[in-house]
């Protein structure tokens, strides 16, 4: 827990496809945070992982692997935020 004290802290908006940008590195976050502002803890010189602060816990997040991510088949134009707002 001591190592978390020295992490940098920033707020970032989460996109509709559950991602944030941190120093030009894209991180995937849990979809429940789509459209929200989140607090991220990270080491500026090591962006191999970061932490999403949720209440009193830290959720580890990792950079999107763009080559692997590009190969995942997806439906077009899905608004993931409506799944968490009680919409249909």
mmCIF file of N, CA and C in Angstrom:
data_model
loop_
_atom_site.group_PDB
_atom_site.id
_atom_site.type_symbol
_atom_site.label_atom_id
_atom_site.label_comp_id
_atom_site.label_asym_id
_atom_site.label_seq_id
_atom_site.Cartn_x
_atom_site.Cartn_y
_atom_site.Cartn_z
ATOM 1 N N UNK A 1 0.819 -1.193 0.000
ATOM 2 C CA UNK A 1 0.000 0.000 0.000
ATOM 3 C C UNK A 1 0.865 1.261 0.000
ATOM 4 N N UNK A 2 2.042 1.152 0.508
ATOM 5 C CA UNK A 2 2.951 2.293 0.544
ATOM 6 C C UNK A 2 3.263 2.799 -0.865
ATOM 7 N N UNK A 3 3.416 1.892 -1.826
ATOM 8 C CA UNK A 3 3.739 2.312 -3.196
ATOM 9 C C UNK A 3 2.626 3.156 -3.813
ATOM 10 N N UNK A 4 1.388 2.973 -3.394
ATOM 11 C CA UNK A 4 0.272 3.735 -3.952
ATOM 12 C C UNK A 4 0.287 5.194 -3.509
ATOM 13 N N UNK A 5 0.956 5.471 -2.417
ATOM 14 C CA UNK A 5 1.042 6.839 -1.909
ATOM 15 C C UNK A 5 1.787 7.742 -2.890
ATOM 16 N N UNK A 6 2.751 7.198 -3.617
ATOM 17 C CA UNK A 6 3.597 7.995 -4.488
ATOM 18 C C UNK A 6 3.108 8.053 -5.939
ATOM 19 N N UNK A 7 1.936 7.511 -6.220
ATOM 20 C CA UNK A 7 1.392 7.550 -7.577
ATOM 21 C C UNK A 7 0.814 8.930 -7.890
ATOM 22 N N UNK A 8 0.891 9.318 -9.150
ATOM 23 C CA UNK A 8 0.264 10.557 -9.596
ATOM 24 C C UNK A 8 -1.236 10.325 -9.720
ATOM 25 N N UNK A 9 -2.003 11.367 -9.507
ATOM 26 C CA UNK A 9 -3.468 11.253 -9.554
ATOM 27 C C UNK A 9 -4.026 12.271 -10.544
ATOM 28 N N UNK A 10 -4.874 11.800 -11.475
ATOM 29 C CA UNK A 10 -5.541 12.680 -12.431
ATOM 30 C C UNK A 10 -6.985 12.229 -12.600
ATOM 31 N N UNK A 11 -7.808 13.136 -13.077
ATOM 32 C CA UNK A 11 -9.189 12.797 -13.421
ATOM 33 C C UNK A 11 -9.284 12.716 -14.936
ATOM 34 N N UNK A 12 -10.003 11.717 -15.425
ATOM 35 C CA UNK A 12 -10.167 11.518 -16.859
ATOM 36 C C UNK A 12 -11.612 11.149 -17.172
ATOM 37 N N UNK A 13 -12.142 11.639 -18.300
ATOM 38 C CA UNK A 13 -13.470 11.202 -18.733
ATOM 39 C C UNK A 13 -13.367 9.829 -19.401
ATOM 40 N N UNK A 14 -14.370 9.004 -19.179
ATOM 41 C CA UNK A 14 -14.413 7.677 -19.814
ATOM 42 C C UNK A 14 -15.268 7.789 -21.067
ATOM 43 N N UNK A 15 -14.745 7.318 -22.187
ATOM 44 C CA UNK A 15 -15.475 7.387 -23.452
ATOM 45 C C UNK A 15 -16.618 6.381 -23.470
ATOM 46 N N UNK A 16 -17.454 6.477 -24.497
ATOM 47 C CA UNK A 16 -18.586 5.557 -24.632
ATOM 48 C C UNK A 16 -18.145 4.122 -24.899
ATOM 49 N N UNK A 17 -16.898 3.945 -25.325
ATOM 50 C CA UNK A 17 -16.394 2.582 -25.528
ATOM 51 C C UNK A 17 -15.468 2.146 -24.392
ATOM 52 N N UNK A 18 -15.671 2.731 -23.208
ATOM 53 C CA UNK A 18 -14.998 2.317 -21.973
ATOM 54 C C UNK A 18 -13.478 2.452 -22.033
ATOM 55 N N UNK A 19 -13.013 3.633 -22.420
ATOM 56 C CA UNK A 19 -11.574 3.868 -22.503
ATOM 57 C C UNK A 19 -11.240 5.250 -21.951
ATOM 58 N N UNK A 20 -9.997 5.376 -21.481
ATOM 59 C CA UNK A 20 -9.463 6.671 -21.070
ATOM 60 C C UNK A 20 -8.104 6.844 -21.728
ATOM 61 N N UNK A 21 -7.662 8.070 -21.843
ATOM 62 C CA UNK A 21 -6.348 8.372 -22.383
ATOM 63 C C UNK A 21 -5.485 8.947 -21.277
ATOM 64 N N UNK A 22 -4.267 8.437 -21.197
ATOM 65 C CA UNK A 22 -3.332 8.878 -20.172
ATOM 66 C C UNK A 22 -1.969 9.030 -20.832
ATOM 67 N N UNK A 23 -1.535 10.266 -21.019
ATOM 68 C CA UNK A 23 -0.258 10.541 -21.702
ATOM 69 C C UNK A 23 -0.167 9.825 -23.044
ATOM 70 N N UNK A 24 -1.248 9.915 -23.816
ATOM 71 C CA UNK A 24 -1.361 9.323 -25.157
ATOM 72 C C UNK A 24 -1.413 7.800 -25.169
ATOM 73 N N UNK A 25 -1.617 7.197 -24.027
ATOM 74 C CA UNK A 25 -1.795 5.745 -23.927
ATOM 75 C C UNK A 25 -3.268 5.503 -23.589
ATOM 76 N N UNK A 26 -3.902 4.608 -24.349
ATOM 77 C CA UNK A 26 -5.314 4.310 -24.137
ATOM 78 C C UNK A 26 -5.432 3.126 -23.176
ATOM 79 N N UNK A 27 -6.243 3.318 -22.142
ATOM 80 C CA UNK A 27 -6.504 2.267 -21.156
ATOM 81 C C UNK A 27 -7.963 1.871 -21.239
ATOM 82 N N UNK A 28 -8.233 0.584 -21.075
ATOM 83 C CA UNK A 28 -9.600 0.100 -21.019
ATOM 84 C C UNK A 28 -10.034 0.044 -19.560
ATOM 85 N N UNK A 29 -11.241 0.537 -19.293
ATOM 86 C CA UNK A 29 -11.785 0.530 -17.936
ATOM 87 C C UNK A 29 -13.095 -0.256 -17.941
ATOM 88 N N UNK A 30 -13.580 -0.671 -16.783
ATOM 89 C CA UNK A 30 -14.858 -1.381 -16.747
ATOM 90 C C UNK A 30 -15.977 -0.533 -17.366
ATOM 91 N N UNK A 31 -16.846 -1.175 -18.127
ATOM 92 C CA UNK A 31 -17.880 -0.461 -18.871
ATOM 93 C C UNK A 31 -18.865 0.292 -17.993
ATOM 94 N N UNK A 32 -18.965 -0.061 -16.748
ATOM 95 C CA UNK A 32 -19.885 0.640 -15.849
ATOM 96 C C UNK A 32 -19.518 2.121 -15.699
ATOM 97 N N UNK A 33 -18.282 2.487 -16.021
ATOM 98 C CA UNK A 33 -17.819 3.863 -15.887
ATOM 99 C C UNK A 33 -17.991 4.687 -17.158
ATOM 100 N N UNK A 34 -18.584 4.131 -18.209
ATOM 101 C CA UNK A 34 -18.794 4.859 -19.465
ATOM 102 C C UNK A 34 -19.520 6.176 -19.202
ATOM 103 N N UNK A 35 -19.004 7.242 -19.791
ATOM 104 C CA UNK A 35 -19.626 8.549 -19.670
ATOM 105 C C UNK A 35 -19.368 9.263 -18.357
ATOM 106 N N UNK A 36 -18.627 8.676 -17.476
ATOM 107 C CA UNK A 36 -18.333 9.291 -16.176
ATOM 108 C C UNK A 36 -16.916 9.850 -16.150
ATOM 109 N N UNK A 37 -16.639 10.626 -15.145
ATOM 110 C CA UNK A 37 -15.283 11.090 -14.872
ATOM 111 C C UNK A 37 -14.713 10.192 -13.780
ATOM 112 N N UNK A 38 -13.480 9.703 -13.968
ATOM 113 C CA UNK A 38 -12.872 8.804 -13.000
ATOM 114 C C UNK A 38 -11.531 9.362 -12.537
ATOM 115 N N UNK A 39 -11.104 8.902 -11.382
ATOM 116 C CA UNK A 39 -9.789 9.251 -10.853
ATOM 117 C C UNK A 39 -8.833 8.102 -11.144
ATOM 118 N N UNK A 40 -7.696 8.429 -11.748
ATOM 119 C CA UNK A 40 -6.710 7.421 -12.144
ATOM 120 C C UNK A 40 -5.405 7.689 -11.414
ATOM 121 N N UNK A 41 -4.809 6.643 -10.870
ATOM 122 C CA UNK A 41 -3.496 6.719 -10.223
ATOM 123 C C UNK A 41 -2.496 5.987 -11.097
ATOM 124 N N UNK A 42 -1.305 6.572 -11.287
ATOM 125 C CA UNK A 42 -0.333 5.968 -12.199
ATOM 126 C C UNK A 42 1.075 6.468 -11.904
ATOM 127 N N UNK A 43 2.041 5.758 -12.470
ATOM 128 C CA UNK A 43 3.443 6.191 -12.435
ATOM 129 C C UNK A 43 3.758 6.798 -13.809
ATOM 130 N N UNK A 44 4.143 8.045 -13.866
ATOM 131 C CA UNK A 44 4.374 8.689 -15.165
ATOM 132 C C UNK A 44 5.427 8.003 -16.028
ATOM 133 N N UNK A 45 6.410 7.375 -15.410
ATOM 134 C CA UNK A 45 7.477 6.739 -16.193
ATOM 135 C C UNK A 45 7.207 5.264 -16.483
ATOM 136 N N UNK A 46 6.080 4.738 -15.987
ATOM 137 C CA UNK A 46 5.738 3.332 -16.224
ATOM 138 C C UNK A 46 4.234 3.210 -16.474
ATOM 139 N N UNK A 47 3.842 3.326 -17.737
ATOM 140 C CA UNK A 47 2.428 3.241 -18.088
ATOM 141 C C UNK A 47 2.026 1.837 -18.524
ATOM 142 N N UNK A 48 2.720 0.836 -17.996
ATOM 143 C CA UNK A 48 2.339 -0.542 -18.303
ATOM 144 C C UNK A 48 1.088 -0.956 -17.544
ATOM 145 N N UNK A 49 0.726 -0.177 -16.523
ATOM 146 C CA UNK A 49 -0.518 -0.389 -15.784
ATOM 147 C C UNK A 49 -0.826 0.877 -14.987
ATOM 148 N N UNK A 50 -2.064 0.971 -14.548
ATOM 149 C CA UNK A 50 -2.510 2.093 -13.727
ATOM 150 C C UNK A 50 -3.642 1.577 -12.842
ATOM 151 N N UNK A 51 -4.201 2.468 -12.053
ATOM 152 C CA UNK A 51 -5.285 2.075 -11.141
ATOM 153 C C UNK A 51 -6.429 3.064 -11.234
ATOM 154 N N UNK A 52 -7.616 2.533 -11.279
ATOM 155 C CA UNK A 52 -8.829 3.331 -11.238
ATOM 156 C C UNK A 52 -9.287 3.377 -9.785
ATOM 157 N N UNK A 53 -9.476 4.575 -9.261
ATOM 158 C CA UNK A 53 -9.904 4.694 -7.864
ATOM 159 C C UNK A 53 -11.424 4.701 -7.805
ATOM 160 N N UNK A 54 -11.970 3.716 -7.117
ATOM 161 C CA UNK A 54 -13.419 3.597 -6.963
ATOM 162 C C UNK A 54 -13.726 3.447 -5.481
ATOM 163 N N UNK A 55 -14.377 4.453 -4.914
ATOM 164 C CA UNK A 55 -14.621 4.498 -3.475
ATOM 165 C C UNK A 55 -13.284 4.361 -2.747
ATOM 166 N N UNK A 56 -13.104 3.325 -1.958
ATOM 167 C CA UNK A 56 -11.848 3.165 -1.223
ATOM 168 C C UNK A 56 -10.966 2.063 -1.805
ATOM 169 N N UNK A 57 -11.310 1.563 -2.991
ATOM 170 C CA UNK A 57 -10.501 0.490 -3.579
ATOM 171 C C UNK A 57 -9.850 0.952 -4.877
ATOM 172 N N UNK A 58 -8.758 0.282 -5.240
ATOM 173 C CA UNK A 58 -8.060 0.557 -6.488
ATOM 174 C C UNK A 58 -8.281 -0.610 -7.441
ATOM 175 N N UNK A 59 -8.746 -0.293 -8.645
ATOM 176 C CA UNK A 59 -8.997 -1.314 -9.658
ATOM 177 C C UNK A 59 -7.869 -1.231 -10.682
ATOM 178 N N UNK A 60 -7.083 -2.298 -10.860
ATOM 179 C CA UNK A 60 -5.999 -2.248 -11.843
ATOM 180 C C UNK A 60 -6.557 -2.166 -13.266
ATOM 181 N N UNK A 61 -5.954 -1.317 -14.089
ATOM 182 C CA UNK A 61 -6.307 -1.214 -15.504
ATOM 183 C C UNK A 61 -5.025 -1.311 -16.324
ATOM 184 N N UNK A 62 -5.161 -1.773 -17.548
ATOM 185 C CA UNK A 62 -3.999 -1.960 -18.416
ATOM 186 C C UNK A 62 -4.220 -1.265 -19.743
ATOM 187 N N UNK A 63 -3.131 -0.924 -20.430
ATOM 188 C CA UNK A 63 -3.270 -0.304 -21.747
ATOM 189 C C UNK A 63 -3.947 -1.263 -22.732
ATOM 190 N N UNK A 64 -4.679 -0.671 -23.669
ATOM 191 C CA UNK A 64 -5.295 -1.453 -24.734
ATOM 192 C C UNK A 64 -4.189 -1.920 -25.670
ATOM 193 N N UNK A 65 -4.208 -3.185 -25.982
ATOM 194 C CA UNK A 65 -3.252 -3.718 -26.964
ATOM 195 C C UNK A 65 -3.895 -3.528 -28.335
ATOM 196 N N UNK A 66 -3.474 -2.485 -29.034
ATOM 197 C CA UNK A 66 -4.172 -2.039 -30.237
ATOM 198 C C UNK A 66 -4.267 -3.105 -31.322
ATOM 199 N N UNK A 67 -3.246 -3.905 -31.504
ATOM 200 C CA UNK A 67 -3.298 -4.943 -32.549
ATOM 201 C C UNK A 67 -4.324 -6.007 -32.184
ATOM 202 N N UNK A 68 -4.305 -6.470 -30.944
ATOM 203 C CA UNK A 68 -5.301 -7.458 -30.507
ATOM 204 C C UNK A 68 -6.699 -6.856 -30.528
ATOM 205 N N UNK A 69 -6.825 -5.614 -30.083
ATOM 206 C CA UNK A 69 -8.121 -4.964 -30.009
ATOM 207 C C UNK A 69 -8.734 -4.753 -31.397
ATOM 208 N N UNK A 70 -7.910 -4.494 -32.387
ATOM 209 C CA UNK A 70 -8.405 -4.259 -33.741
ATOM 210 C C UNK A 70 -8.986 -5.518 -34.365
ATOM 211 N N UNK A 71 -8.624 -6.685 -33.879
ATOM 212 C CA UNK A 71 -9.068 -7.939 -34.472
ATOM 213 C C UNK A 71 -10.359 -8.479 -33.861
ATOM 214 N N UNK A 72 -10.890 -7.797 -32.831
ATOM 215 C CA UNK A 72 -12.114 -8.255 -32.177
ATOM 216 C C UNK A 72 -13.316 -7.823 -33.014
ATOM 217 N N UNK A 73 -14.169 -8.768 -33.445
ATOM 218 C CA UNK A 73 -15.361 -8.361 -34.207
ATOM 219 C C UNK A 73 -16.359 -7.645 -33.302
ATOM 220 N N UNK A 74 -16.938 -6.556 -33.813
ATOM 221 C CA UNK A 74 -17.886 -5.759 -33.040
ATOM 222 C C UNK A 74 -19.071 -5.373 -33.909
ATOM 223 N N UNK A 75 -20.204 -5.141 -33.231
ATOM 224 C CA UNK A 75 -21.337 -4.525 -33.908
ATOM 225 C C UNK A 75 -21.065 -3.030 -33.967
ATOM 226 N N UNK A 76 -21.545 -2.387 -34.983
ATOM 227 C CA UNK A 76 -21.305 -0.958 -35.139
ATOM 228 C C UNK A 76 -22.302 -0.132 -34.334
ATOM 229 N N UNK A 77 -21.862 1.042 -33.902
ATOM 230 C CA UNK A 77 -22.711 2.057 -33.272
ATOM 231 C C UNK A 77 -23.463 1.568 -32.038
ATOM 232 N N UNK A 78 -22.801 0.885 -31.140
ATOM 233 C CA UNK A 78 -23.422 0.476 -29.889
ATOM 234 C C UNK A 78 -23.112 1.529 -28.838
ATOM 235 N N UNK A 79 -24.142 2.030 -28.180
ATOM 236 C CA UNK A 79 -23.968 2.980 -27.092
ATOM 237 C C UNK A 79 -24.034 2.198 -25.780
ATOM 238 N N UNK A 80 -22.883 1.851 -25.235
ATOM 239 C CA UNK A 80 -22.821 1.014 -24.042
ATOM 240 C C UNK A 80 -23.390 1.701 -22.805
ATOM 241 N N UNK A 81 -23.446 3.021 -22.812
ATOM 242 C CA UNK A 81 -23.934 3.723 -21.627
ATOM 243 C C UNK A 81 -25.391 3.396 -21.339
ATOM 244 N N UNK A 82 -26.172 3.118 -22.347
ATOM 245 C CA UNK A 82 -27.596 2.845 -22.108
ATOM 246 C C UNK A 82 -27.803 1.532 -21.353
ATOM 247 N N UNK A 83 -26.841 0.619 -21.394
ATOM 248 C CA UNK A 83 -26.963 -0.641 -20.664
ATOM 249 C C UNK A 83 -26.884 -0.430 -19.155
ATOM 250 N N UNK A 84 -26.293 0.672 -18.742
ATOM 251 C CA UNK A 84 -26.113 0.927 -17.318
ATOM 252 C C UNK A 84 -27.054 2.015 -16.799
ATOM 253 N N UNK A 85 -27.886 2.554 -17.677
ATOM 254 C CA UNK A 85 -28.820 3.602 -17.273
ATOM 255 C C UNK A 85 -30.254 3.095 -17.194
ATOM 256 N N UNK A 86 -30.448 1.791 -17.358
ATOM 257 C CA UNK A 86 -31.788 1.244 -17.294
ATOM 258 C C UNK A 86 -32.549 1.383 -18.596
ATOM 259 N N UNK A 87 -31.866 1.794 -19.671
ATOM 260 C CA UNK A 87 -32.517 1.935 -20.985
ATOM 261 C C UNK A 87 -32.667 0.602 -21.668
ATOM 262 N N UNK A 88 -33.382 0.602 -22.767
ATOM 263 C CA UNK A 88 -33.555 -0.643 -23.514
ATOM 264 C C UNK A 88 -32.896 -0.574 -24.855
#
